[in-house]
JSON list of C-alpha atoms in Angstrom, two decimals:
[
{"chain": "T", "resi": 1, "resn": "ASP", "atom": "CA", "xyz": [-7.48, -66.42, 39.51]},
{"chain": "T", "resi": 2, "resn": "GLN", "atom": "CA", "xyz": [-10.39, -65.58, 37.25]},
{"chain": "T", "resi": 3, "resn": "GLN", "atom": "CA", "xyz": [-13.43, -67.37, 38.68]},
{"chain": "T", "resi": 4, "resn": "VAL", "atom": "CA", "xyz": [-15.76, -66.18, 35.94]},
{"chain": "T", "resi": 5, "resn": "LYS", "atom": "CA", "xyz": [-14.45, -66.27, 32.38]},
{"chain": "T", "resi": 6, "resn": "GLN", "atom": "CA", "xyz": [-15.76, -64.90, 29.13]},
{"chain": "T", "resi": 7, "resn": "ASN", "atom": "CA", "xyz": [-13.32, -66.22, 26.60]},
{"chain": "T", "resi": 8, "resn": "SER", "atom": "CA", "xyz": [-14.67, -64.32, 23.60]},
{"chain": "T", "resi": 9, "resn": "PRO", "atom": "CA", "xyz": [-13.77, -60.63, 23.82]},
{"chain": "T", "resi": 10, "resn": "SER", "atom": "CA", "xyz": [-15.99, -59.84, 20.84]},
{"chain": "T", "resi": 11, "resn": "LEU", "atom": "CA", "xyz": [-18.75, -61.27, 18.69]},
{"chain": "T", "resi": 12, "resn": "SER", "atom": "CA", "xyz": [-20.30, -60.02, 15.45]},
{"chain": "T", "resi": 13, "resn": "VAL", "atom": "CA", "xyz": [-23.68, -61.22, 14.14]},
{"chain": "T", "resi": 14, "resn": "GLN", "atom": "CA", "xyz": [-26.14, -60.17, 11.50]},
{"chain": "T", "resi": 15, "resn": "GLU", "atom": "CA", "xyz": [-29.41, -58.51, 12.43]},
{"chain": "T", "resi": 16, "resn": "GLY", "atom": "CA", "xyz": [-32.15, -61.10, 12.83]},
{"chain": "T", "resi": 17, "resn": "ARG", "atom": "CA", "xyz": [-29.78, -63.95, 13.59]},
{"chain": "T", "resi": 18, "resn": "ILE", "atom": "CA", "xyz": [-29.06, -65.53, 16.96]},
{"chain": "T", "resi": 19, "resn": "SER", "atom": "CA", "xyz": [-26.35, -64.18, 19.24]},
{"chain": "T", "resi": 20, "resn": "ILE", "atom": "CA", "xyz": [-24.81, -66.64, 21.69]},
{"chain": "T", "resi": 21, "resn": "LEU", "atom": "CA", "xyz": [-22.59, -65.31, 24.44]},
{"chain": "T", "resi": 22, "resn": "ASN", "atom": "CA", "xyz": [-20.73, -67.76, 26.63]},
{"chain": "T", "resi": 23, "resn": "CYS", "atom": "CA", "xyz": [-19.48, -67.74, 30.20]},
{"chain": "T", "resi": 24, "resn": "ASP", "atom": "CA", "xyz": [-17.58, -70.32, 32.24]},
{"chain": "T", "resi": 25, "resn": "TYR", "atom": "CA", "xyz": [-17.03, -70.41, 35.98]},
{"chain": "T", "resi": 26, "resn": "THR", "atom": "CA", "xyz": [-14.75, -72.38, 38.25]},
{"chain": "T", "resi": 27, "resn": "ASN", "atom": "CA", "xyz": [-16.34, -72.06, 41.70]},
{"chain": "T", "resi": 28, "resn": "SER", "atom": "CA", "xyz": [-18.85, -74.86, 42.26]},
{"chain": "T", "resi": 29, "resn": "MET", "atom": "CA", "xyz": [-20.36, -72.90, 45.15]},
{"chain": "T", "resi": 30, "resn": "PHE", "atom": "CA", "xyz": [-21.80, -70.25, 42.84]},
{"chain": "T", "resi": 31, "resn": "ASP", "atom": "CA", "xyz": [-25.58, -70.58, 42.85]},
{"chain": "T", "resi": 32, "resn": "TYR", "atom": "CA", "xyz": [-26.88, -67.47, 41.13]},
{"chain": "T", "resi": 33, "resn": "PHE", "atom": "CA", "xyz": [-25.84, -66.06, 37.79]},
{"chain": "T", "resi": 34, "resn": "LEU", "atom": "CA", "xyz": [-26.59, -62.76, 36.11]},
{"chain": "T", "resi": 35, "resn": "TRP", "atom": "CA", "xyz": [-26.05, -61.03, 32.80]},
{"chain": "T", "resi": 36, "resn": "TYR", "atom": "CA", "xyz": [-25.52, -57.29, 32.57]},
{"chain": "T", "resi": 37, "resn": "LYS", "atom": "CA", "xyz": [-25.49, -55.17, 29.44]},
{"chain": "T", "resi": 38, "resn": "LYS", "atom": "CA", "xyz": [-23.37, -52.06, 29.11]},
{"chain": "T", "resi": 39, "resn": "TYR", "atom": "CA", "xyz": [-23.50, -49.29, 26.53]},
{"chain": "T", "resi": 40, "resn": "PRO", "atom": "CA", "xyz": [-20.54, -46.89, 26.14]},
{"chain": "T", "resi": 41, "resn": "ALA", "atom": "CA", "xyz": [-20.42, -44.09, 28.72]},
{"chain": "T", "resi": 42, "resn": "GLU", "atom": "CA", "xyz": [-23.21, -45.70, 30.76]},
{"chain": "T", "resi": 43, "resn": "GLY", "atom": "CA", "xyz": [-23.34, -47.99, 33.76]},
{"chain": "T", "resi": 44, "resn": "PRO", "atom": "CA", "xyz": [-24.14, -51.68, 33.39]},
{"chain": "T", "resi": 45, "resn": "THR", "atom": "CA", "xyz": [-27.84, -52.58, 33.45]},
{"chain": "T", "resi": 46, "resn": "PHE", "atom": "CA", "xyz": [-29.28, -55.85, 34.66]},
{"chain": "T", "resi": 47, "resn": "LEU", "atom": "CA", "xyz": [-30.56, -58.03, 31.84]},
{"chain": "T", "resi": 48, "resn": "ILE", "atom": "CA", "xyz": [-31.48, -61.50, 33.05]},
{"chain": "T", "resi": 49, "resn": "SER", "atom": "CA", "xyz": [-30.53, -63.98, 35.76]},
{"chain": "T", "resi": 50, "resn": "ILE", "atom": "CA", "xyz": [-30.80, -67.65, 36.64]},
{"chain": "T", "resi": 51, "resn": "SER", "atom": "CA", "xyz": [-30.69, -69.64, 39.83]},
{"chain": "T", "resi": 52, "resn": "SER", "atom": "CA", "xyz": [-28.74, -72.88, 40.00]},
{"chain": "T", "resi": 53, "resn": "ILE", "atom": "CA", "xyz": [-31.98, -74.80, 40.60]},
{"chain": "T", "resi": 54, "resn": "LYS", "atom": "CA", "xyz": [-32.98, -74.05, 37.02]},
{"chain": "T", "resi": 55, "resn": "ASP", "atom": "CA", "xyz": [-31.32, -74.78, 33.70]},
{"chain": "T", "resi": 56, "resn": "LYS", "atom": "CA", "xyz": [-33.13, -72.18, 31.63]},
{"chain": "T", "resi": 57, "resn": "ASN", "atom": "CA", "xyz": [-34.68, -68.78, 32.09]},
{"chain": "T", "resi": 58, "resn": "GLU", "atom": "CA", "xyz": [-36.37, -66.81, 29.35]},
{"chain": "T", "resi": 59, "resn": "ASP", "atom": "CA", "xyz": [-37.37, -63.17, 29.10]},
{"chain": "T", "resi": 60, "resn": "GLY", "atom": "CA", "xyz": [-38.59, -62.08, 25.71]},
{"chain": "T", "resi": 61, "resn": "ARG", "atom": "CA", "xyz": [-35.76, -62.31, 23.19]},
{"chain": "T", "resi": 62, "resn": "PHE", "atom": "CA", "xyz": [-33.26, -63.24, 25.90]},
{"chain": "T", "resi": 63, "resn": "THR", "atom": "CA", "xyz": [-32.70, -66.74, 27.24]},
{"chain": "T", "resi": 64, "resn": "VAL", "atom": "CA", "xyz": [-30.04, -67.86, 29.66]},
{"chain": "T", "resi": 65, "resn": "PHE", "atom": "CA", "xyz": [-29.01, -71.52, 29.81]},
{"chain": "T", "resi": 66, "resn": "LEU", "atom": "CA", "xyz": [-27.11, -73.04, 32.73]},
{"chain": "T", "resi": 67, "resn": "ASN", "atom": "CA", "xyz": [-25.12, -76.29, 32.55]},
{"chain": "T", "resi": 68, "resn": "LYS", "atom": "CA", "xyz": [-23.99, -76.94, 36.09]},
{"chain": "T", "resi": 69, "resn": "SER", "atom": "CA", "xyz": [-21.99, -80.05, 35.33]},
{"chain": "T", "resi": 70, "resn": "ALA", "atom": "CA", "xyz": [-19.94, -78.13, 32.78]},
{"chain": "T", "resi": 71, "resn": "LYS", "atom": "CA", "xyz": [-19.91, -74.96, 34.89]},
{"chain": "T", "resi": 72, "resn": "HIS", "atom": "CA", "xyz": [-21.08, -73.08, 31.82]},
{"chain": "T", "resi": 73, "resn": "LEU", "atom": "CA", "xyz": [-23.80, -70.62, 31.03]},
{"chain": "T", "resi": 74, "resn": "SER", "atom": "CA", "xyz": [-24.82, -68.93, 27.86]},
{"chain": "T", "resi": 75, "resn": "LEU", "atom": "CA", "xyz": [-27.01, -66.02, 26.84]},
{"chain": "T", "resi": 76, "resn": "HIS", "atom": "CA", "xyz": [-29.04, -66.37, 23.65]},
{"chain": "T", "resi": 77, "resn": "ILE", "atom": "CA", "xyz": [-30.51, -63.33, 21.94]},
{"chain": "T", "resi": 78, "resn": "VAL", "atom": "CA", "xyz": [-33.07, -64.11, 19.24]},
{"chain": "T", "resi": 79, "resn": "PRO", "atom": "CA", "xyz": [-33.55, -62.25, 16.98]},
{"chain": "T", "resi": 80, "resn": "SER", "atom": "CA", "xyz": [-30.58, -59.95, 17.38]},
{"chain": "T", "resi": 81, "resn": "GLN", "atom": "CA", "xyz": [-31.16, -56.25, 16.80]},
{"chain": "T", "resi": 82, "resn": "PRO", "atom": "CA", "xyz": [-28.69, -53.40, 16.20]},
{"chain": "T", "resi": 83, "resn": "GLY", "atom": "CA", "xyz": [-29.72, -51.92, 19.56]},
{"chain": "T", "resi": 84, "resn": "ASP", "atom": "CA", "xyz": [-28.35, -55.05, 21.24]},
{"chain": "T", "resi": 85, "resn": "SER", "atom": "CA", "xyz": [-24.82, -53.93, 20.33]},
{"chain": "T", "resi": 86, "resn": "ALA", "atom": "CA", "xyz": [-23.11, -53.50, 23.71]},
{"chain": "T", "resi": 87, "resn": "VAL", "atom": "CA", "xyz": [-20.70, -55.15, 26.11]},
{"chain": "T", "resi": 88, "resn": "TYR", "atom": "CA", "xyz": [-22.26, -58.07, 27.98]},
{"chain": "T", "resi": 89, "resn": "PHE", "atom": "CA", "xyz": [-20.93, -59.07, 31.39]},
{"chain": "T", "resi": 90, "resn": "CYS", "atom": "CA", "xyz": [-21.60, -62.38, 33.04]},
{"chain": "T", "resi": 91, "resn": "ALA", "atom": "CA", "xyz": [-21.59, -62.39, 36.86]},
{"chain": "T", "resi": 92, "resn": "ALA", "atom": "CA", "xyz": [-21.90, -65.03, 39.55]},
{"chain": "T", "resi": 93, "resn": "THR", "atom": "CA", "xyz": [-22.42, -65.18, 43.29]},
{"chain": "T", "resi": 94, "resn": "GLY", "atom": "CA", "xyz": [-22.91, -67.73, 46.03]},
{"chain": "T", "resi": 95, "resn": "GLY", "atom": "CA", "xyz": [-21.15, -69.87, 48.56]},
{"chain": "T", "resi": 96, "resn": "ALA", "atom": "CA", "xyz": [-19.07, -67.91, 51.04]},
{"chain": "T", "resi": 97, "resn": "THR", "atom": "CA", "xyz": [-19.68, -64.63, 49.30]},
{"chain": "T", "resi": 98, "resn": "ASN", "atom": "CA", "xyz": [-22.72, -62.57, 48.49]},
{"chain": "T", "resi": 99, "resn": "LYS", "atom": "CA", "xyz": [-20.63, -60.36, 46.26]},
{"chain": "T", "resi": 100, "resn": "LEU", "atom": "CA", "xyz": [-20.87, -60.42, 42.49]},
{"chain": "T", "resi": 101, "resn": "ILE", "atom": "CA", "xyz": [-17.88, -61.79, 40.59]},
{"chain": "T", "resi": 102, "resn": "PHE", "atom": "CA", "xyz": [-17.82, -60.47, 37.04]},
{"chain": "T", "resi": 103, "resn": "GLY", "atom": "CA", "xyz": [-16.36, -61.83, 33.85]},
{"chain": "T", "resi": 104, "resn": "THR", "atom": "CA", "xyz": [-14.27, -59.66, 31.54]},
{"chain": "T", "resi": 105, "resn": "GLY", "atom": "CA", "xyz": [-17.12, -58.96, 29.13]},
{"chain": "T", "resi": 106, "resn": "THR", "atom": "CA", "xyz": [-17.95, -59.69, 25.49]},
{"chain": "T", "resi": 107, "resn": "LEU", "atom": "CA", "xyz": [-18.49, -56.90, 22.98]},
{"chain": "T", "resi": 108, "resn": "LEU", "atom": "CA", "xyz": [-21.45, -57.78, 20.77]},
{"chain": "T", "resi": 109, "resn": "ALA", "atom": "CA", "xyz": [-21.83, -56.01, 17.45]},
{"chain": "T", "resi": 110, "resn": "VAL", "atom": "CA", "xyz": [-25.07, -56.59, 15.56]},
{"chain": "T", "resi": 111, "resn": "GLN", "atom": "CA", "xyz": [-24.68, -55.63, 11.92]},
{"chain": "T", "resi": 112, "resn": "PRO", "atom": "CA", "xyz": [-27.74, -54.19, 10.10]},
{"chain": "Z", "resi": 1, "resn": "ASP", "atom": "CA", "xyz": [-34.02, -46.34, 36.36]},
{"chain": "Z", "resi": 2, "resn": "ALA", "atom": "CA", "xyz": [-32.67, -46.46, 39.88]},
{"chain": "Z", "resi": 3, "resn": "GLY", "atom": "CA", "xyz": [-31.82, -43.01, 41.20]},
{"chain": "Z", "resi": 4, "resn": "ILE", "atom": "CA", "xyz": [-28.04, -43.14, 41.33]},
{"chain": "Z", "resi": 5, "resn": "THR", "atom": "CA", "xyz": [-25.74, -40.27, 40.47]},
{"chain": "Z", "resi": 6, "resn": "GLN", "atom": "CA", "xyz": [-21.96, -40.08, 40.51]},
{"chain": "Z", "resi": 7, "resn": "SER", "atom": "CA", "xyz": [-19.81, -37.02, 40.69]},
{"chain": "Z", "resi": 8, "resn": "PRO", "atom": "CA", "xyz": [-17.66, -35.93, 39.08]},
{"chain": "Z", "resi": 9, "resn": "ARG", "atom": "CA", "xyz": [-18.30, -37.76, 35.81]},
{"chain": "Z", "resi": 10, "resn": "HIS", "atom": "CA", "xyz": [-14.78, -37.05, 34.56]},
{"chain": "Z", "resi": 11, "resn": "LYS", "atom": "CA", "xyz": [-11.64, -36.10, 36.41]},
{"chain": "Z", "resi": 12, "resn": "VAL", "atom": "CA", "xyz": [-8.00, -35.69, 35.50]},
{"chain": "Z", "resi": 13, "resn": "THR", "atom": "CA", "xyz": [-5.53, -35.45, 38.34]},
{"chain": "Z", "resi": 14, "resn": "GLU", "atom": "CA", "xyz": [-1.84, -35.83, 39.04]},
{"chain": "Z", "resi": 15, "resn": "THR", "atom": "CA", "xyz": [0.01, -38.61, 40.78]},
{"chain": "Z", "resi": 16, "resn": "GLY", "atom": "CA", "xyz": [0.13, -38.13, 44.53]},
{"chain": "Z", "resi": 17, "resn": "THR", "atom": "CA", "xyz": [-2.96, -35.96, 44.86]},
{"chain": "Z", "resi": 18, "resn": "PRO", "atom": "CA", "xyz": [-6.00, -37.03, 46.89]},
{"chain": "Z", "resi": 19, "resn": "VAL", "atom": "CA", "xyz": [-9.22, -37.68, 45.01]},
{"chain": "Z", "resi": 20, "resn": "THR", "atom": "CA", "xyz": [-12.75, -38.25, 46.29]},
{"chain": "Z", "resi": 21, "resn": "LEU", "atom": "CA", "xyz": [-15.55, -39.67, 44.19]},
{"chain": "Z", "resi": 22, "resn": "ARG", "atom": "CA", "xyz": [-19.14, -39.39, 45.32]},
{"chain": "Z", "resi": 23, "resn": "CYS", "atom": "CA", "xyz": [-22.08, -41.71, 44.83]},
{"chain": "Z", "resi": 24, "resn": "HIS", "atom": "CA", "xyz": [-25.54, -40.46, 45.71]},
{"chain": "Z", "resi": 25, "resn": "GLN", "atom": "CA", "xyz": [-28.76, -42.52, 45.71]},
{"chain": "Z", "resi": 26, "resn": "THR", "atom": "CA", "xyz": [-32.38, -41.58, 46.17]},
{"chain": "Z", "resi": 27, "resn": "GLU", "atom": "CA", "xyz": [-33.65, -45.16, 46.56]},
{"chain": "Z", "resi": 28, "resn": "ASN", "atom": "CA", "xyz": [-32.96, -45.57, 50.29]},
{"chain": "Z", "resi": 29, "resn": "HIS", "atom": "CA", "xyz": [-31.15, -48.83, 49.50]},
{"chain": "Z", "resi": 30, "resn": "ARG", "atom": "CA", "xyz": [-29.08, -50.33, 52.28]},
{"chain": "Z", "resi": 31, "resn": "TYR", "atom": "CA", "xyz": [-26.20, -51.71, 50.20]},
{"chain": "Z", "resi": 32, "resn": "MET", "atom": "CA", "xyz": [-23.79, -49.61, 48.16]},
{"chain": "Z", "resi": 33, "resn": "TYR", "atom": "CA", "xyz": [-20.74, -50.73, 46.19]},
{"chain": "Z", "resi": 34, "resn": "TRP", "atom": "CA", "xyz": [-17.74, -49.26, 44.42]},
{"chain": "Z", "resi": 35, "resn": "TYR", "atom": "CA", "xyz": [-16.30, -51.06, 41.37]},
{"chain": "Z", "resi": 36, "resn": "ARG", "atom": "CA", "xyz": [-13.59, -50.27, 38.90]},
{"chain": "Z", "resi": 37, "resn": "GLN", "atom": "CA", "xyz": [-13.72, -51.35, 35.27]},
{"chain": "Z", "resi": 38, "resn": "ASP", "atom": "CA", "xyz": [-10.52, -52.02, 33.36]},
{"chain": "Z", "resi": 39, "resn": "PRO", "atom": "CA", "xyz": [-9.86, -53.71, 30.01]},
{"chain": "Z", "resi": 40, "resn": "GLY", "atom": "CA", "xyz": [-9.21, -57.41, 30.47]},
{"chain": "Z", "resi": 41, "resn": "HIS", "atom": "CA", "xyz": [-10.53, -57.38, 34.04]},
{"chain": "Z", "resi": 42, "resn": "GLY", "atom": "CA", "xyz": [-14.21, -56.63, 33.80]},
{"chain": "Z", "resi": 43, "resn": "LEU", "atom": "CA", "xyz": [-15.71, -55.10, 36.93]},
{"chain": "Z", "resi": 44, "resn": "ARG", "atom": "CA", "xyz": [-13.87, -55.58, 40.20]},
{"chain": "Z", "resi": 45, "resn": "LEU", "atom": "CA", "xyz": [-15.23, -54.73, 43.63]},
{"chain": "Z", "resi": 46, "resn": "ILE", "atom": "CA", "xyz": [-13.23, -52.16, 45.60]},
{"chain": "Z", "resi": 47, "resn": "HIS", "atom": "CA", "xyz": [-15.31, -51.64, 48.76]},
{"chain": "Z", "resi": 48, "resn": "TYR", "atom": "CA", "xyz": [-18.91, -51.99, 49.76]},
{"chain": "Z", "resi": 49, "resn": "SER", "atom": "CA", "xyz": [-21.22, -50.80, 52.49]},
{"chain": "Z", "resi": 50, "resn": "TYR", "atom": "CA", "xyz": [-24.06, -52.67, 54.19]},
{"chain": "Z", "resi": 51, "resn": "GLY", "atom": "CA", "xyz": [-25.31, -49.70, 56.20]},
{"chain": "Z", "resi": 52, "resn": "VAL", "atom": "CA", "xyz": [-24.38, -46.29, 57.56]},
{"chain": "Z", "resi": 53, "resn": "LYS", "atom": "CA", "xyz": [-20.82, -46.47, 58.89]},
{"chain": "Z", "resi": 54, "resn": "ASP", "atom": "CA", "xyz": [-20.65, -50.19, 57.97]},
{"chain": "Z", "resi": 55, "resn": "THR", "atom": "CA", "xyz": [-18.15, -50.92, 55.22]},
{"chain": "Z", "resi": 56, "resn": "ASP", "atom": "CA", "xyz": [-15.98, -53.81, 54.08]},
{"chain": "Z", "resi": 57, "resn": "LYS", "atom": "CA", "xyz": [-13.23, -54.49, 51.58]},
{"chain": "Z", "resi": 58, "resn": "GLY", "atom": "CA", "xyz": [-13.60, -55.97, 48.13]},
{"chain": "Z", "resi": 59, "resn": "GLU", "atom": "CA", "xyz": [-11.00, -57.73, 46.02]},
{"chain": "Z", "resi": 60, "resn": "VAL", "atom": "CA", "xyz": [-9.01, -54.61, 44.98]},
{"chain": "Z", "resi": 61, "resn": "SER", "atom": "CA", "xyz": [-9.20, -52.36, 48.05]},
{"chain": "Z", "resi": 62, "resn": "ASP", "atom": "CA", "xyz": [-5.51, -51.40, 48.39]},
{"chain": "Z", "resi": 63, "resn": "GLY", "atom": "CA", "xyz": [-5.03, -47.65, 47.93]},
{"chain": "Z", "resi": 64, "resn": "TYR", "atom": "CA", "xyz": [-8.71, -46.87, 48.46]},
{"chain": "Z", "resi": 65, "resn": "SER", "atom": "CA", "xyz": [-10.83, -45.90, 51.44]},
{"chain": "Z", "resi": 66, "resn": "VAL", "atom": "CA", "xyz": [-14.57, -45.33, 51.75]},
{"chain": "Z", "resi": 67, "resn": "SER", "atom": "CA", "xyz": [-17.00, -43.61, 54.03]},
{"chain": "Z", "resi": 68, "resn": "ARG", "atom": "CA", "xyz": [-20.73, -43.68, 54.46]},
{"chain": "Z", "resi": 69, "resn": "SER", "atom": "CA", "xyz": [-22.13, -41.17, 56.94]},
{"chain": "Z", "resi": 70, "resn": "LYS", "atom": "CA", "xyz": [-25.61, -41.07, 55.41]},
{"chain": "Z", "resi": 71, "resn": "THR", "atom": "CA", "xyz": [-27.74, -43.72, 53.72]},
{"chain": "Z", "resi": 72, "resn": "GLU", "atom": "CA", "xyz": [-27.74, -41.82, 50.46]},
{"chain": "Z", "resi": 73, "resn": "ASP", "atom": "CA", "xyz": [-24.02, -41.07, 50.07]},
{"chain": "Z", "resi": 74, "resn": "PHE", "atom": "CA", "xyz": [-21.04, -43.37, 49.61]},
{"chain": "Z", "resi": 75, "resn": "LEU", "atom": "CA", "xyz": [-17.64, -41.75, 49.11]},
{"chain": "Z", "resi": 76, "resn": "LEU", "atom": "CA", "xyz": [-14.57, -43.36, 47.57]},
{"chain": "Z", "resi": 77, "resn": "THR", "atom": "CA", "xyz": [-11.22, -41.74, 48.36]},
{"chain": "Z", "resi": 78, "resn": "LEU", "atom": "CA", "xyz": [-7.86, -42.28, 46.75]},
{"chain": "Z", "resi": 79, "resn": "GLU", "atom": "CA", "xyz": [-5.52, -40.90, 49.40]},
{"chain": "Z", "resi": 80, "resn": "SER", "atom": "CA", "xyz": [-2.60, -40.51, 46.99]},
{"chain": "Z", "resi": 81, "resn": "ALA", "atom": "CA", "xyz": [-3.58, -41.26, 43.42]},
{"chain": "Z", "resi": 82, "resn": "THR", "atom": "CA", "xyz": [-1.31, -43.42, 41.25]},
{"chain": "Z", "resi": 83, "resn": "SER", "atom": "CA", "xyz": [-1.36, -44.03, 37.50]},
{"chain": "Z", "resi": 84, "resn": "SER", "atom": "CA", "xyz": [-2.54, -47.61, 38.14]},
{"chain": "Z", "resi": 85, "resn": "GLN", "atom": "CA", "xyz": [-5.77, -46.13, 39.51]},
{"chain": "Z", "resi": 86, "resn": "THR", "atom": "CA", "xyz": [-6.66, -44.66, 36.13]},
{"chain": "Z", "resi": 87, "resn": "SER", "atom": "CA", "xyz": [-9.95, -46.38, 35.47]},
{"chain": "Z", "resi": 88, "resn": "VAL", "atom": "CA", "xyz": [-13.69, -46.04, 35.17]},
{"chain": "Z", "resi": 89, "resn": "TYR", "atom": "CA", "xyz": [-15.37, -46.21, 38.57]},
{"chain": "Z", "resi": 90, "resn": "PHE", "atom": "CA", "xyz": [-18.93, -47.40, 39.03]},
{"chain": "Z", "resi": 91, "resn": "CYS", "atom": "CA", "xyz": [-21.14, -47.17, 42.06]},
{"chain": "Z", "resi": 92, "resn": "ALA", "atom": "CA", "xyz": [-23.93, -49.69, 42.54]},
{"chain": "Z", "resi": 93, "resn": "ILE", "atom": "CA", "xyz": [-26.79, -50.08, 45.00]},
{"chain": "Z", "resi": 94, "resn": "SER", "atom": "CA", "xyz": [-29.04, -52.92, 46.08]},
{"chain": "Z", "resi": 95, "resn": "GLY", "atom": "CA", "xyz": [-31.89, -53.29, 48.52]},
{"chain": "Z", "resi": 96, "resn": "THR", "atom": "CA", "xyz": [-31.14, -56.46, 50.41]},
{"chain": "Z", "resi": 97, "resn": "GLY", "atom": "CA", "xyz": [-27.69, -57.56, 49.28]},
{"chain": "Z", "resi": 98, "resn": "GLY", "atom": "CA", "xyz": [-29.32, -60.72, 48.00]},
{"chain": "Z", "resi": 99, "resn": "TYR", "atom": "CA", "xyz": [-30.15, -61.67, 44.44]},
{"chain": "Z", "resi": 100, "resn": "SER", "atom": "CA", "xyz": [-33.29, -62.41, 42.52]},
{"chain": "Z", "resi": 101, "resn": "SER", "atom": "CA", "xyz": [-34.85, -61.33, 39.26]},
{"chain": "Z", "resi": 102, "resn": "THR", "atom": "CA", "xyz": [-36.26, -58.30, 41.08]},
{"chain": "Z", "resi": 103, "resn": "ASP", "atom": "CA", "xyz": [-33.49, -57.56, 43.56]},
{"chain": "Z", "resi": 104, "resn": "THR", "atom": "CA", "xyz": [-30.06, -57.07, 42.14]},
{"chain": "Z", "resi": 105, "resn": "GLN", "atom": "CA", "xyz": [-27.40, -54.43, 41.87]},
{"chain": "Z", "resi": 106, "resn": "TYR", "atom": "CA", "xyz": [-28.18, -51.23, 39.97]},
{"chain": "Z", "resi": 107, "resn": "PHE", "atom": "CA", "xyz": [-25.29, -49.20, 38.64]},
{"chain": "Z", "resi": 108, "resn": "GLY", "atom": "CA", "xyz": [-24.60, -45.51, 38.35]},
{"chain": "Z", "resi": 109, "resn": "PRO", "atom": "CA", "xyz": [-23.31, -43.86, 35.15]},
{"chain": "Z", "resi": 110, "resn": "GLY", "atom": "CA", "xyz": [-19.64, -44.06, 36.11]},
{"chain": "Z", "resi": 111, "resn": "THR", "atom": "CA", "xyz": [-16.73, -41.69, 36.70]},
{"chain": "Z", "resi": 112, "resn": "ARG", "atom": "CA", "xyz": [-13.79, -41.70, 34.33]},
{"chain": "Z", "resi": 113, "resn": "LEU", "atom": "CA", "xyz": [-10.63, -40.94, 36.32]},
{"chain": "Z", "resi": 114, "resn": "THR", "atom": "CA", "xyz": [-7.27, -40.27, 34.71]},
{"chain": "Z", "resi": 115, "resn": "VAL", "atom": "CA", "xyz": [-4.16, -40.04, 36.88]},
{"chain": "Z", "resi": 116, "resn": "LEU", "atom": "CA", "xyz": [-1.22, -38.45, 35.08]}
]
């Protein structure tokens, strides 16, 4: 049972435009959410996170939005740059576990 | 970057052979984790450690064992490798096991394991 879902395996956007990556979760006990970015042949790196007490967190070009009622979060990248091309993993934790539960990832390609 | 190294970075082995992967950290972090990454599954936790000699299972622990005799080293062993264990393995560390914008899991570069 996939508790964290990223339904879009891939996304292609033009440089300078907005990239929106989506993530859905099923466990209502999750209270902390993270996004990791992964380049080929490297380990994932932490990008941005959000607590369930907030509905938005911004860090430079990256903003994460949380809609608790819909159990949905999204990562916005504005403006998108070619160096943003990577796999993005959504992760969640909370409730009975302090472990991270990851989604399957979305491959973002930013076209010059 | 957090000081995490994994060895070997690549390994090809045959079914039935034992394999040990090593994770080494220089951050003195208490928590260490082993994940595997597979297409269509994302990252899945195999085992984790919350201190020297303290380990626990993750969601895909069957066929794997771990040991942590020193703070800086966390070993993952496949006692008898199978083709289903072909994967990319990542080690991660964290300071408190909790989560915040400044305390999260930091990942190593990965080990690509192929079991023929």
